[in-house]
Amino acid sequence: MELQNLTIKEARALLDEKKVTAVELAAAYVERAKKKNGELNAYLEIFDDVNEQAQRADKIIADGGGSMLTGIPLAIKDNILIKGHIASGASKILENYVASYDAHVIEQLKNVGAVFLGRTNMDEFAMGSSTENSAFGPSKNPHDVTRIPGGSSGGSAAAVAGDLAIAGLGTDTGGSVRQPAALCGIVGFKPTYGAVSRYGAMALGSSLDQISPFTKTVEDAEFLFTTIRGIDSRDATALPDTYFSTTTSPKRIGVPKKFLTQGIDEDVLEVFNESLELMKKEGYEVVDIELPNMKYALAAYYIVMPAEASTNLARYDGVRYGVKEEGENLTDDYMQTRGKGFGAESRRRILIGAFVLSSGYADAYYRKATAVRELIRNDFREAFKDVDIIATPTSPTPAFKIGEKANDPLAMYTADIFTVPVNMAGVPAISVPMGTVKREDSALPIGMQFIAPHGADSSLFPIGKDFERIVV
Ligand code: GLN
């Protein structure tokens, strides 16, 4: 039996029908992960307690309990804490840090007996769009190993796309789940800000971060989301279930045509337009909409996000966590530790963040960016008075070559032009595979992004499933 390219739903059926045990399933995935990881560098570590975890899952199943995720092998981004395991954020500064507690999402998944195969590679502290900012080397795209898998959650995306896990978790602050999902040809879903507790996820941009699922199908994303979501007293921004609207079947799609002209590859736009035509044939209405302030989203994000990151990263000082370098005095300890422990992109963002928050500049930068953010939120609110869903390509290009943009931060930042506005507004969005475009000899996946109003997460699933059916 082929056990290595299953969806959650398919694996669930095999487990429930007793055609396979959780132990066998986990072993098949560990075997494949071990075989393929040398090439893909998707995992920073494949755990040695996978078998015990799977045994627990089998016990839950034997006792007649469990849920959709029981016994399902998952890949977890290295910035989500699993008690007793290293969580490094792919940074030298936390290389040997062992988590002393479980993240909320991990608790939820442990409760139902999900199986964690390992921790996955990422851009250091989730800053980047390619995983090249990892302190442990880039991950590779399973569709073409000379190319990046996207980022920052590129390791989880590569693991799921390469069948080194059935599904996975990442974090999405500006696109870090949707963009790698698109570039690896899988589904990435960023819930409404507050839908999933951030407790136990390493904070990057606290007003933007959301833990988010990677799956092979939209239906699987729904299963995983249902398991991890929910109120949690340890994250004051977590929203109660009652906040969320009930599922509707969106029919009226808004496309911000004017916004889709900058820096997007022609063939990506073509496939996007063709996909919308197919949707129209299926009865969807597609209308042009204005999101007038969207063009400022990237600039504002790269002020708000570094401001929050510089504050959040202040805790890595060698005293409380991770690696410590000895200097001549306490200040020198900090400087040595942070100087050696952080990579270039982390340092760049700390500098930018400290600058935009500094006295004399905070009004010109940070406060202005916050004001622009409000305008962006309002653009979405206005647009959703007229349409049910907004559609854009997830990323303006397919996967680029490893090294192609590594020394050009601005080029790298534009990878998130269509995903960042979503985080700025806190609304939910899903990336669903939209076919491929050709580069050299490779057919490279791209993604369709559907964006829903705040709290209307569940309405993304019907349209996402429909889109999967329509585009194949
Ligand atoms: N690529 C974006 C950045 O570098 C998004 C990162 C993320 O979502 N974690 O900030």
PDB file of C-alpha atoms in Angstrom, residues 254-264 269 272 288-299 376 379-380 390-394 396 414-422 449 451:
ATOM      1  CA  GLY A 254     -13.857  41.369  -6.291  1.00  0.00           C
ATOM      2  CA  VAL A 255     -10.571  41.787  -8.145  1.00  0.00           C
ATOM      3  CA  PRO A 256      -8.403  44.853  -7.476  1.00  0.00           C
ATOM      4  CA  LYS A 257      -7.301  45.052 -11.111  1.00  0.00           C
ATOM      5  CA  LYS A 258      -5.327  48.273 -10.802  1.00  0.00           C
ATOM      6  CA  PHE A 259      -3.289  46.853  -7.967  1.00  0.00           C
ATOM      7  CA  LEU A 260      -2.378  43.778 -10.014  1.00  0.00           C
ATOM      8  CA  THR A 261      -0.191  45.593 -12.483  1.00  0.00           C
ATOM      9  CA  GLN A 262       2.994  46.210 -10.515  1.00  0.00           C
ATOM     10  CA  GLY A 263       5.864  43.769 -10.574  1.00  0.00           C
ATOM     11  CA  ILE A 264       3.801  40.739 -11.542  1.00  0.00           C
ATOM     12  CA  LEU A 269      -1.417  37.321 -14.466  1.00  0.00           C
ATOM     13  CA  PHE A 272      -4.967  34.250 -12.903  1.00  0.00           C
ATOM     14  CA  ASP A 288     -13.412  45.075 -10.547  1.00  0.00           C
ATOM     15  CA  ILE A 289     -12.871  46.751  -7.171  1.00  0.00           C
ATOM     16  CA  GLU A 290     -10.772  49.586  -5.817  1.00  0.00           C
ATOM     17  CA  LEU A 291      -8.451  49.138  -2.885  1.00  0.00           C
ATOM     18  CA  PRO A 292      -6.937  52.612  -3.106  1.00  0.00           C
ATOM     19  CA  ASN A 293      -4.431  52.323  -0.265  1.00  0.00           C
ATOM     20  CA  MET A 294      -3.194  48.852  -1.094  1.00  0.00           C
ATOM     21  CA  LYS A 295      -0.171  50.285  -2.853  1.00  0.00           C
ATOM     22  CA  TYR A 296       1.111  51.570   0.494  1.00  0.00           C
ATOM     23  CA  ALA A 297       0.718  48.242   2.283  1.00  0.00           C
ATOM     24  CA  LEU A 298       4.200  46.878   1.643  1.00  0.00           C
ATOM     25  CA  ALA A 299       5.931  50.103   2.690  1.00  0.00           C
ATOM     26  CA  ILE A 376      -5.930  49.609   4.479  1.00  0.00           C
ATOM     27  CA  ASP A 379     -10.344  49.691   2.159  1.00  0.00           C
ATOM     28  CA  PHE A 380     -11.198  46.062   2.897  1.00  0.00           C
ATOM     29  CA  ILE A 390     -11.457  39.298  -2.970  1.00  0.00           C
ATOM     30  CA  ALA A 391      -9.121  37.400  -5.306  1.00  0.00           C
ATOM     31  CA  THR A 392      -5.483  38.056  -6.221  1.00  0.00           C
ATOM     32  CA  PRO A 393      -2.596  35.841  -7.232  1.00  0.00           C
ATOM     33  CA  THR A 394      -0.824  34.751  -4.028  1.00  0.00           C
ATOM     34  CA  PRO A 396       3.616  37.835  -8.278  1.00  0.00           C
ATOM     35  CA  THR A 414       8.131  42.406  -3.125  1.00  0.00           C
ATOM     36  CA  ALA A 415       7.430  38.644  -3.010  1.00  0.00           C
ATOM     37  CA  ASP A 416       4.781  39.552  -0.421  1.00  0.00           C
ATOM     38  CA  ILE A 417       3.078  42.373  -2.239  1.00  0.00           C
ATOM     39  CA  PHE A 418      -0.272  40.549  -2.410  1.00  0.00           C
ATOM     40  CA  THR A 419      -0.118  38.759   0.935  1.00  0.00           C
ATOM     41  CA  VAL A 420       1.028  41.570   3.240  1.00  0.00           C
ATOM     42  CA  PRO A 421      -2.163  43.713   2.941  1.00  0.00           C
ATOM     43  CA  VAL A 422      -4.120  40.757   4.364  1.00  0.00           C
ATOM     44  CA  GLN A 449      -5.429  33.865  -3.050  1.00  0.00           C
ATOM     45  CA  ILE A 451      -9.495  36.867   0.917  1.00  0.00           C
TER      46      ILE A 451
END
